[in-house]
XYZ file of C-alpha atoms in Angstrom:
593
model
C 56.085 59.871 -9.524
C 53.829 62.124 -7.296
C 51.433 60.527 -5.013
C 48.286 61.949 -7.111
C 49.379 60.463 -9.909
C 49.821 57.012 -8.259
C 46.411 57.401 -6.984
C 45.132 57.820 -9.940
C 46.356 55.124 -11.500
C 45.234 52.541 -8.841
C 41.779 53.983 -9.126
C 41.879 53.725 -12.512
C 42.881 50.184 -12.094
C 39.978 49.227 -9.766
C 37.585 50.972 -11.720
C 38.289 48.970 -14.617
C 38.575 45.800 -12.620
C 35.163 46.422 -11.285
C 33.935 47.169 -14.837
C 35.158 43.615 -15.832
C 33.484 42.176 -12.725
C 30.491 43.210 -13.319
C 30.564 42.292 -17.410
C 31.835 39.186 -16.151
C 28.611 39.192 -13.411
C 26.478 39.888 -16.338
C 27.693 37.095 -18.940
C 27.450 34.423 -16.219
C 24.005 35.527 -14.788
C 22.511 35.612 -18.552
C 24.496 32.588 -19.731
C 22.915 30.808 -16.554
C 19.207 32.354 -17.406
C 19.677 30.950 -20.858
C 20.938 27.383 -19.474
C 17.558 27.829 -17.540
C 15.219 28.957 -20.725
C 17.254 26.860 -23.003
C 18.349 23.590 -21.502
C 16.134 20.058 -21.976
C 13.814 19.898 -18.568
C 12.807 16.438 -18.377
C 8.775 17.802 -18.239
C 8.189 13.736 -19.416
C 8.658 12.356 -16.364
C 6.732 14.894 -14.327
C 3.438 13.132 -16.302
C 4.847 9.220 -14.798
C 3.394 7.835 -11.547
C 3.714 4.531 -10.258
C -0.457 4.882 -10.323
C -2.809 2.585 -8.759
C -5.779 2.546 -10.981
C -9.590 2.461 -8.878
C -12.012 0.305 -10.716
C -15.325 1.623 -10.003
C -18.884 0.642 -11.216
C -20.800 2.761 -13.758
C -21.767 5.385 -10.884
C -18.247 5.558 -9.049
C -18.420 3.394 -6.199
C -15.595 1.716 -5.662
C -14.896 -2.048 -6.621
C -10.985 -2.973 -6.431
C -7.693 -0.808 -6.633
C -5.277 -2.405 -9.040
C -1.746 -1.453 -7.452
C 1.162 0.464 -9.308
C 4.604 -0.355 -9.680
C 6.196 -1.966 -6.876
C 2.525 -2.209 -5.637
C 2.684 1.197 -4.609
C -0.594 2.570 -3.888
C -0.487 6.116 -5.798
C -3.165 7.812 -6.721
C -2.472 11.380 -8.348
C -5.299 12.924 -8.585
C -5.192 15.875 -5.776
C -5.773 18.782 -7.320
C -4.556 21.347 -4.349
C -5.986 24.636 -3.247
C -3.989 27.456 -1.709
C -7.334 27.130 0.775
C -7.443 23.267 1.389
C -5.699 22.753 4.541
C -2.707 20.339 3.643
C -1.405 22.627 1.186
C -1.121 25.254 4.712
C -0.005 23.042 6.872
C 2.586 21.306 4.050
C 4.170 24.987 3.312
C 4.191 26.661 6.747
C 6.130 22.687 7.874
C 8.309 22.899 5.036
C 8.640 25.566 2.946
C 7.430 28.507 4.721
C 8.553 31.445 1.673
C 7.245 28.804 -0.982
C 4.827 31.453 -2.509
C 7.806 34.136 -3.255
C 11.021 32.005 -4.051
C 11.809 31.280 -7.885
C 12.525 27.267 -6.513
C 15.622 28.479 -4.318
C 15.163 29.679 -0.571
C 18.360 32.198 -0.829
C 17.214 32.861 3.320
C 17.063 29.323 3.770
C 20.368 28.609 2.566
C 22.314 31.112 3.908
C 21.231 30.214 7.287
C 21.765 26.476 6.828
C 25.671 27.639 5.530
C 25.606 29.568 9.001
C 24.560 26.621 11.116
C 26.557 24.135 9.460
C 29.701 25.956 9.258
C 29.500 26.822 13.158
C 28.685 23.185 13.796
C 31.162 21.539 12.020
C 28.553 19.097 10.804
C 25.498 19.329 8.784
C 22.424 20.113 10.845
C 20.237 21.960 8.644
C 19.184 21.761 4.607
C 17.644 24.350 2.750
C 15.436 22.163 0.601
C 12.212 23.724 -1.023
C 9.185 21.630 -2.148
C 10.720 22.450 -5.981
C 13.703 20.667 -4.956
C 12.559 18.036 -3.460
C 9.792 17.509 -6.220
C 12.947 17.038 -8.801
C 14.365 14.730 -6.557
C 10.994 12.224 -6.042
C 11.107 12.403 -9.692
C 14.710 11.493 -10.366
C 15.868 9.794 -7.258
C 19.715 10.778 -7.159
C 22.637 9.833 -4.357
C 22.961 12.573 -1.830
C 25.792 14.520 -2.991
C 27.029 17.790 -3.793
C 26.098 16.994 -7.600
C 23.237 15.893 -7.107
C 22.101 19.181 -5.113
C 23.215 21.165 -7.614
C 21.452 19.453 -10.423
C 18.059 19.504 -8.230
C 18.872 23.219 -7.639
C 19.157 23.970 -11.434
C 16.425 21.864 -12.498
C 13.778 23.691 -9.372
C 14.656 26.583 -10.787
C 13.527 25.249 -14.370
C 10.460 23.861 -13.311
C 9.420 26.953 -11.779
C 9.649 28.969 -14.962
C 7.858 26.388 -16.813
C 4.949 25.340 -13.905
C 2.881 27.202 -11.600
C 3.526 27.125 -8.191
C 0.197 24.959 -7.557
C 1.480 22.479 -10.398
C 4.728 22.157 -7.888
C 2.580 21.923 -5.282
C 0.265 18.968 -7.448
C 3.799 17.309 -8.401
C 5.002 17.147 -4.696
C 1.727 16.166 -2.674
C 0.962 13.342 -5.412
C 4.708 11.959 -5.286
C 5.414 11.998 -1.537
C 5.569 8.888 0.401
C 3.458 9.033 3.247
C 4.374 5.728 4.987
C 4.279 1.539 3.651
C 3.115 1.592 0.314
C 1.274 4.750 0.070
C 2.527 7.475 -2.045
C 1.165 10.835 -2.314
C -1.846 12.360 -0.840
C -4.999 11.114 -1.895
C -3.908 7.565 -1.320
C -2.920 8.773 2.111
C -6.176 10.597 2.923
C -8.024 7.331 1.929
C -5.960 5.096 4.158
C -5.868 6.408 7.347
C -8.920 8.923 7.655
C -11.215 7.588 5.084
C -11.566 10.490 2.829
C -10.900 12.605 0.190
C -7.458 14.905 0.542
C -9.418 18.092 0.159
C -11.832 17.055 2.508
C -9.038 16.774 5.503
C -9.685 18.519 8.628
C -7.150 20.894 10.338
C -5.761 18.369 12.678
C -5.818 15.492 10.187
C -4.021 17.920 7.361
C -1.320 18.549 9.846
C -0.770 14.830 10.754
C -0.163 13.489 7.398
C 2.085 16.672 6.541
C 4.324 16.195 8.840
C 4.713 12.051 7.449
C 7.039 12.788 3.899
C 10.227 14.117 6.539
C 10.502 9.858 7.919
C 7.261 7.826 6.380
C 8.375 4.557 8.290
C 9.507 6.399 11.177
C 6.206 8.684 11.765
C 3.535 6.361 10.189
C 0.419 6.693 12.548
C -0.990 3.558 12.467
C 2.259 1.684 13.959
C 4.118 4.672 15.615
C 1.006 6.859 17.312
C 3.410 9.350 19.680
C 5.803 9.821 16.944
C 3.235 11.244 14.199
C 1.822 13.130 17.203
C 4.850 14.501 18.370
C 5.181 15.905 14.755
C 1.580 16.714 14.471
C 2.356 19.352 17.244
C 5.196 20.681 15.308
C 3.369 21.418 12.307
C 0.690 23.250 13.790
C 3.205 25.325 15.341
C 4.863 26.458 12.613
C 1.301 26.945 11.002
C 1.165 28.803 14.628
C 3.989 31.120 13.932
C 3.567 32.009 10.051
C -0.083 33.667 11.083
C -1.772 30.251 9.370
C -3.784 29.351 12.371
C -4.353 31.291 15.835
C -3.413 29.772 18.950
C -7.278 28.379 20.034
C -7.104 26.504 16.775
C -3.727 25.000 17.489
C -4.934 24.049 20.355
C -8.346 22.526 19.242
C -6.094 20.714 16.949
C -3.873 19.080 19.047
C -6.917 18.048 21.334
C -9.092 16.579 18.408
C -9.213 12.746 18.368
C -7.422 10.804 15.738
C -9.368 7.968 14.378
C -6.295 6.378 12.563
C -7.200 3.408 10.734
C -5.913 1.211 7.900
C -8.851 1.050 5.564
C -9.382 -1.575 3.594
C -9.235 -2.199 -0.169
C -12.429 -2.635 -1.828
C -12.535 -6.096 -3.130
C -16.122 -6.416 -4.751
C -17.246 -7.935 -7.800
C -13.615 -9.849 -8.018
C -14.479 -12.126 -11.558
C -15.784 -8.779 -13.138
C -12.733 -6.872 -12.464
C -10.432 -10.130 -12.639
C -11.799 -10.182 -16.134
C -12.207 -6.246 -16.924
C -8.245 -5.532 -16.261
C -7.260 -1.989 -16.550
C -8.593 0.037 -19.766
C -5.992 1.484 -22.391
C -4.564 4.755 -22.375
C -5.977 6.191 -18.630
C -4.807 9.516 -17.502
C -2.493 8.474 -14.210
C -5.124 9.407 -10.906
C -8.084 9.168 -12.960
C -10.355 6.466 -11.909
C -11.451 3.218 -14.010
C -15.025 3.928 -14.513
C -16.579 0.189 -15.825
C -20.096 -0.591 -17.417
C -21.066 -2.860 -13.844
C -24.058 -1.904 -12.060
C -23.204 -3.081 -8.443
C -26.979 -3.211 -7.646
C -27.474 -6.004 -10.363
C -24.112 -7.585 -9.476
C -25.164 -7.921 -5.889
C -28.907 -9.694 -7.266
C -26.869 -12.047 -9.723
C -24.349 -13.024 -6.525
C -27.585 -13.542 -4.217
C -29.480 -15.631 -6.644
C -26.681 -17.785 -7.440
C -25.253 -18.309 -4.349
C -29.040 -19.017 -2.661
C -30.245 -20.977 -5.659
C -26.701 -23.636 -5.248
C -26.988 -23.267 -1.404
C -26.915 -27.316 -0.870
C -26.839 -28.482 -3.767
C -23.665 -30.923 -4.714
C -23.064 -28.645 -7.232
C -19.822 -26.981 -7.716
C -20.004 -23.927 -9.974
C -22.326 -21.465 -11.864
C -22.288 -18.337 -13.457
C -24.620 -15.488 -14.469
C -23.736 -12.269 -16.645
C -26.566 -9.843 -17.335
C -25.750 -7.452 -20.494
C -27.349 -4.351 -21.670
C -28.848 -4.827 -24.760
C -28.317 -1.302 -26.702
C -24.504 -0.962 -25.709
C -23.188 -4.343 -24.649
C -21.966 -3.322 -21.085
C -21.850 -6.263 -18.934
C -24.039 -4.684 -15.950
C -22.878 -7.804 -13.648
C -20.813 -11.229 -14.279
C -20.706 -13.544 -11.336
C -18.670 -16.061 -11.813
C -18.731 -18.514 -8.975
C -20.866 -18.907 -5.972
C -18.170 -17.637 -3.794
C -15.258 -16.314 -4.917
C -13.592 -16.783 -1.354
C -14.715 -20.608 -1.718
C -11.262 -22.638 -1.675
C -12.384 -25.368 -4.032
C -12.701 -23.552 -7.362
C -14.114 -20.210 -6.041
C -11.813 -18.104 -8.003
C -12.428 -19.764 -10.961
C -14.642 -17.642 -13.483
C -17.161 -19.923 -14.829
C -18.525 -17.200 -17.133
C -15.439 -17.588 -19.392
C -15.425 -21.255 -19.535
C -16.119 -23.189 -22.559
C -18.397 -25.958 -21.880
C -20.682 -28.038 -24.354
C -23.552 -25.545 -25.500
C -26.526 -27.738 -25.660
C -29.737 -26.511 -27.326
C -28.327 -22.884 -26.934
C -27.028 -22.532 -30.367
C -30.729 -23.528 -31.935
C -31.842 -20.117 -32.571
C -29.418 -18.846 -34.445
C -29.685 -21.721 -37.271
C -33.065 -20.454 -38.009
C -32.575 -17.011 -37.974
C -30.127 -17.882 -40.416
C -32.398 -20.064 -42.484
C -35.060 -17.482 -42.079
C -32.928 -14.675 -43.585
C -32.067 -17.124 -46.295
C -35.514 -17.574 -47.192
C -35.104 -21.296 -46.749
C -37.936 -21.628 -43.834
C -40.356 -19.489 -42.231
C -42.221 -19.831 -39.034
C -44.780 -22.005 -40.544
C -42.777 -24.366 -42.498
C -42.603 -27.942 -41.728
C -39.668 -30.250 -40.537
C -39.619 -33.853 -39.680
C -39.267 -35.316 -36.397
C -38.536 -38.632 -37.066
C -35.260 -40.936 -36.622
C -32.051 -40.193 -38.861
C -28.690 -42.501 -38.697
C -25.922 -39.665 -38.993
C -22.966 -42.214 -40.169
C -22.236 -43.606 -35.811
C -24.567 -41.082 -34.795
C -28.702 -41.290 -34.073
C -29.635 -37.995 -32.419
C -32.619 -38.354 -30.389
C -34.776 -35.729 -28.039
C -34.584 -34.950 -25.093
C -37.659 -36.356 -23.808
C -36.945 -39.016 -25.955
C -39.904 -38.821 -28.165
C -40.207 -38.458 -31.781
C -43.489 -36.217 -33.089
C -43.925 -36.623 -36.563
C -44.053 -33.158 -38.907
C -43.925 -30.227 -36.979
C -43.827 -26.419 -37.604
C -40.713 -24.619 -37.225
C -42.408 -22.554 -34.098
C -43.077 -25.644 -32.422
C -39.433 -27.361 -33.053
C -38.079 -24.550 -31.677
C -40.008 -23.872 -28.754
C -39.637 -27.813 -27.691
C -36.499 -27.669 -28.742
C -36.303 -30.989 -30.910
C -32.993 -32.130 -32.360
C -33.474 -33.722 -35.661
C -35.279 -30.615 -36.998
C -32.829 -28.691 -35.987
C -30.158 -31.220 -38.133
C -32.432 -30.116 -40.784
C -32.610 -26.566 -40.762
C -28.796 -26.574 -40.366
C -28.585 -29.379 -43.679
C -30.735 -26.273 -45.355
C -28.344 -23.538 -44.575
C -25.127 -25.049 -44.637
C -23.237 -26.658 -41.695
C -20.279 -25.121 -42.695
C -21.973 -21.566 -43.060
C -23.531 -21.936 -39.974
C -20.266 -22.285 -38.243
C -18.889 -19.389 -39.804
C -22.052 -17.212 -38.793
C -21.754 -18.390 -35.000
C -17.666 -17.468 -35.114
C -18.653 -13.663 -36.324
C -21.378 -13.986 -33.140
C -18.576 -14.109 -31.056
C -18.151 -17.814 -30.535
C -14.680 -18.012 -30.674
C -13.900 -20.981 -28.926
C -15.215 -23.035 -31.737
C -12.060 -22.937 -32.905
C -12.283 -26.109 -34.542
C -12.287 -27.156 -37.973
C -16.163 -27.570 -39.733
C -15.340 -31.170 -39.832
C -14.839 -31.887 -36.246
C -18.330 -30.673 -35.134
C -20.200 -32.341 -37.541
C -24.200 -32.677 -37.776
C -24.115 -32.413 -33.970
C -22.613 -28.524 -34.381
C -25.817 -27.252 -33.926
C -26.987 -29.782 -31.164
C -24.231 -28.934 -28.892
C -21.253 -30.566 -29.392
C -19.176 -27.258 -29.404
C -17.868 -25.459 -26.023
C -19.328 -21.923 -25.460
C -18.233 -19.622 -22.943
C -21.299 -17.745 -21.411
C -20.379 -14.167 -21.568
C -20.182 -14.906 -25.578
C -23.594 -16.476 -25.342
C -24.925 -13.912 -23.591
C -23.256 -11.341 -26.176
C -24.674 -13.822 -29.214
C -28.003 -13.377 -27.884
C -28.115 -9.883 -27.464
C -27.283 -9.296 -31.215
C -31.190 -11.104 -31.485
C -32.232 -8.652 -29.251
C -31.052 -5.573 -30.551
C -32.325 -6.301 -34.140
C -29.410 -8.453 -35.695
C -26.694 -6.065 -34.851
C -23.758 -7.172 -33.060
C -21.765 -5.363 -30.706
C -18.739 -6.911 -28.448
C -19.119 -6.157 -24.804
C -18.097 -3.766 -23.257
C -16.136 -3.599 -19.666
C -15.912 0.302 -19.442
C -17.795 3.418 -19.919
C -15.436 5.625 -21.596
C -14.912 3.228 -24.679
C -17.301 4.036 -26.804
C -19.091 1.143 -28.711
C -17.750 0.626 -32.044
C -19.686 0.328 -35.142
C -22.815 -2.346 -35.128
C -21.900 -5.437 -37.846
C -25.741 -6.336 -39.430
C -25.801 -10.168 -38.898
C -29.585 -10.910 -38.823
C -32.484 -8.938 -40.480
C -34.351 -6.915 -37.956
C -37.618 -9.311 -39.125
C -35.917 -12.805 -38.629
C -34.811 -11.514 -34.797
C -38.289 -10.673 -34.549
C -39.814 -14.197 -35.410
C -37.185 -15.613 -33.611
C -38.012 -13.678 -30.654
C -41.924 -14.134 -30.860
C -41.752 -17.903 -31.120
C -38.887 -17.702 -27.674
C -41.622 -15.823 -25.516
C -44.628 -16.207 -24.152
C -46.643 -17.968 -20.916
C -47.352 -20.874 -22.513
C -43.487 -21.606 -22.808
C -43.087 -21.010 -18.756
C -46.137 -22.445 -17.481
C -44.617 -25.803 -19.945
C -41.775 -25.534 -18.060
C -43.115 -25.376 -14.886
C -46.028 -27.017 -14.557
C -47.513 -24.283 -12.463
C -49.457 -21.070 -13.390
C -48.318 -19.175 -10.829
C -44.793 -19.321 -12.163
C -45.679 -17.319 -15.387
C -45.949 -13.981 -13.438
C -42.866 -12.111 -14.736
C -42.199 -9.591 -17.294
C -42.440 -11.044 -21.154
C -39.069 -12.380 -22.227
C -37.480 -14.521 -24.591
C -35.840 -17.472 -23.780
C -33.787 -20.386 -24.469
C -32.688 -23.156 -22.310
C -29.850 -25.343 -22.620
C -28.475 -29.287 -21.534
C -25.129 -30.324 -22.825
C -24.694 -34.031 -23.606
C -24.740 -36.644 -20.348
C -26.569 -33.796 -18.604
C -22.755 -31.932 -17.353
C -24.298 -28.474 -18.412
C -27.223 -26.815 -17.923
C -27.876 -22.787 -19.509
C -30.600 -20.834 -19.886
C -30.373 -17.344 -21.632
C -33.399 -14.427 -21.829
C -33.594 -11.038 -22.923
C -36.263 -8.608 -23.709
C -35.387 -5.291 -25.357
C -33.472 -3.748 -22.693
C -31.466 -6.476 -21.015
C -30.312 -10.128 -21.698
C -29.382 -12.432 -18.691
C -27.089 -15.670 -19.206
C -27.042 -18.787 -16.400
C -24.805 -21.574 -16.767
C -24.819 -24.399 -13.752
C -23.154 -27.496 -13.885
C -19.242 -28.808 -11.822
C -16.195 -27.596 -12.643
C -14.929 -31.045 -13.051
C -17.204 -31.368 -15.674
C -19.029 -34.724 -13.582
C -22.437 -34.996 -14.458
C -25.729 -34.913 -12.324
C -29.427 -35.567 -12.984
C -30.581 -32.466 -11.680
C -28.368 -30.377 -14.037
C -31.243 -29.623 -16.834
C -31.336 -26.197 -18.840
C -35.049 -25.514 -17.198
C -34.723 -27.512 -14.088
C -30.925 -25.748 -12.684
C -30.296 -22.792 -14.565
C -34.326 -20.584 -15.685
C -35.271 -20.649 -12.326
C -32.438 -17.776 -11.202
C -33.168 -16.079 -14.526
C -36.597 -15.771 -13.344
C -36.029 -14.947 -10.005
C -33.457 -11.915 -11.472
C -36.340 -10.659 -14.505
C -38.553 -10.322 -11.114
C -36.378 -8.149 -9.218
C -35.359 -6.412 -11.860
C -39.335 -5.789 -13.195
C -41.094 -6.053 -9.575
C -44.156 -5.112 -11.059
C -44.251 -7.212 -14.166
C -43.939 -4.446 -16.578
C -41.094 -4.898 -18.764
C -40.707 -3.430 -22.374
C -41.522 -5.465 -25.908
C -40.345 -5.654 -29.065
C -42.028 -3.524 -31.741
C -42.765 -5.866 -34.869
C -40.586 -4.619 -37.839
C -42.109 -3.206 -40.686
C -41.276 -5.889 -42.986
């Protein structure tokens, strides 16, 4: 066979060898860009954090971070800008072709193949930040598997995520030294700031932590995170980031590296308030509290106990048209080792007087008495028990107004007789009173004299229904839920009578003794002394706010000085003050009917 045939043969054979290559080339390359399009990416668990969750009041401020998982302080929120300085120094330290890559640095990798095969060892990786976002998100064992799988699934994310997503996914995932994962909470906890808001010199710091958190932490190992600090700002240097004077500027700029401290304010609020339903991970916890009337409520308490042998006392002030708790104090000092954490304001203890009100709304809406009408005030034998006053004096016939305003039992036995003690029970339960639990039976005549427990943030809530017109609302602990539908319980013109007959100066300067006392705003009121004088409440609202103050020991020992007027309408005086410093506070229209 001549030699041109021969040669035409083997090039014949090539050819069609490198026709079946590159069909071969092709099937793989577009089976693995359909594995890509086509294959499950896990894009669920690119939404879970282990998120802390920042409780702040009703304008932002912070009042408490709740920690995540693990108590991990995370807080994904960054939202990064090719501008913002730790996304520049992040990329030029780690991934300096991040912008052009499809989640693979094929430059990268070569060269780390080169160095590692000359080395005998492995020296170099050729991680992106795509790859090493799929690996914070499934943590793997470092093996050849494992790279692959990251490899595949970087290059998924990328066709599915922009690269500022990536970047979002990486900076709120990495750790950045203790418990602090991602960014923000890093920001926060060593500068003091916002990650957006980080300088030059502090962006390049905390980019350089995520290569050996423990190792380069600046708070316990200064030189170290320096030492890196310089490294980062000379790649940032090299890749035409930053020029040389700014490097420099960098590297001379004073750290102030400090661990700041959680916020840890209004602790029985938040204790209480918990963490609302269904919050985007990052996005802060905004709650109803108004720190400026939290701070008034923990001043007057604490000042108004301040040497007394008294051991606890709560306040909760409420807004009357939404039922946001604006501030609940619920001890005179939380810190206080002998029942400071304790939160008085959920505590059921005997209600005294402080149920009185609502038995004649009731009655009133029922048609069965009206402002005017007349009870007796005279001794009754109740099968073992003979109520008496307060005082203990017995008046005669009186006018509803006037048992009201004094506050006298036995006509208060009556109006409840009139409406039903078992009704009234029920009515009080759909106020909120849900620790009277209790069968109708157990309370007895004395139901509406006290002889139920009451926890004061109900109370509080109970009243406010009289205040906004006989609708009731549950409170509320955070903006963002809005308030469900009112439930009518009282007629707008029973809350009113009720309310005229709980107001006015003739009721403080009785209380006082003293005319310069009645200064405030106009509010209704209601004071309250359980049984062997262990409680003492007094609850007032006007159209825009009610405030609740229980006093008495958490042992539930009595004292002579714990009275309704004498302990606890004092500090709601003192707060209506502050709160109204020039005595002008809003009334009640009267009702049409």
């Amino acid at each position: 066979m001549s030699k041109r045939i021969i040669g035409r043969m083997l090039r014949g054979g090539w050819r069609r060898r490198g026709i079946v290559a590159l069909a071969t080339g092709g099937l793989l390359a577009a089976a693995g860009w359909g594995a890509l399009r086509g294959a499950p990416f896990p894009a669920a668990r690119l939404a879970q954090y282990p998120a802390a969750v920042v409780l702040t009041d009703r304008r932002g401020e912070p009042l408490r971070v709740r920690l995540g998982v693990n108590d991990l302080d995370c807080r994904p929120s960054y939202v990064p800008a090719p501008g913002h300085w730790i996304v520049r120094a992040l990329i030029a330290a780690e991934d300096q072709r991040f912008w052009s890559h499809p989640g693979l640095d094929g430059l990268a990798l070569l060269r780390a193949v080169r160095q590692n095969v000359s080395a005998g060892r492995r020296i170099s990786g050729a991680s992106t930040l795509s790859t090493q976002v799929i690996r914070l998100v499934q943590p793997r064992r470092r093996t050849l598997a494992a790279k692959v799988i990251e490899a595949f699934r970087a290059l998924q994310m990328e066709q599915r995520y922009s690269k500022l997503d990536i970047l979002a996914q990486y900076l709120n995932r990495a750790p950045f030294g203790g418990n602090i994962v991602g960014i923000e909470a890093a920001a926060w906890r060593y500068f003091g700031k916002q990650a957006a808001d980080l300088s030059l010199a502090e962006a390049a710091l905390l980019a350089g932590l995520p290569q050996a958190p423990s190792r380069l932490r600046p708070d316990r190992h200064p030189a170290a995170a320096r030492a890196r600090q310089a490294y980062v700002l000379e790649r940032m240097q090299a890749g035409g980031e930053i020029s040389a004077g700014e490097a420099r500027l960098a590297l001379a700029q004073p750290l102030a590296i400090r661990q700041a401290h959680y916020p840890f304010r209004a602790p029985h609020f938040t204790d209480w308030a918990g963490v609302p339903p269904g919050l985007p991970p990052g996005a802060p916890a905004v709650t109803t509290l108004d720190s400026d009337w939290q701070r008034l409520a923990e001043e007057v308490l604490e000042r108004r106990l301040a040497g007394r042998a008294i051991t606890g006392g709560a306040i909760v002030l409420l807004d009357v048209r939404t039922g946001a708790v604006r501030a609940l104090a619920g001890s005179p000092d939380y810190a206080a080792p002998d029942g400071g954490q304790y939160n008085a304001a959920l505590a059921a203890r005997g209600a005294g007087s402080t149920l009185k009100p609502f038995v004649y709304a009731l009655a009133l809406d029922q048609g069965r008495l009206s402002p005017h009408s007349m009870l007796r005030d005279v001794p009754r034998h109740y099968r073992d028990y003979d109520p008496t006053n307060f005082d203990p004096v017995f008046r005669g016939v009186v006018s509803v107004r006037e048992a009201l305003v004094l506050s006298l039992n036995l006509p208060a036995i009556e109006a409840q007789d009139r409406v039903g003690q078992p009704r009234f029970l029920q009515l009080l339960r759909r106020l909120g009173l849900t620790t009277l639990s209790r069968p109708a039976d157990h309370y007895g005549t004395g139901l509406v004299l006290g002889n139920g427990e009451v926890r004061l943030l109900d109370l509080v809530n109970a009243y406010a229904c009289l205040a906004r017109g006989g609708a009731y609302l549950p409170v509320r602990a955070f903006e963002a839920l809005p308030p469900p539908a009112p439930r009518r319980l009282f007629s707008p013109e029973a809350c009113w009578l009720i309310t005229e007959m709980l107001s006015g100066d003739e009721r403080a300067q009785d209380a006082t003794g003293h005319a310069a006392d009645v200064r405030l705003p106009r509010l209704a009121w209601k004071t309250g002394t359980s049984a062997g004088r262990r409680d003492a409440w007094t609850v007032a609202y006007n159209p825009e706010v009610v405030i609740g103050v229980w006093v008495g020991n958490l042992d539930g020992a009595r004292s002579d000085w714990l009275v309704g007027r004498q302990a606890a309408t004092p500090m709601v005086w003192d707060i209506f003050r502050r709160l109204y410093p020039d005595n002008q506070g809003p009334w009640f229209a009267r009702p049409p009917g």
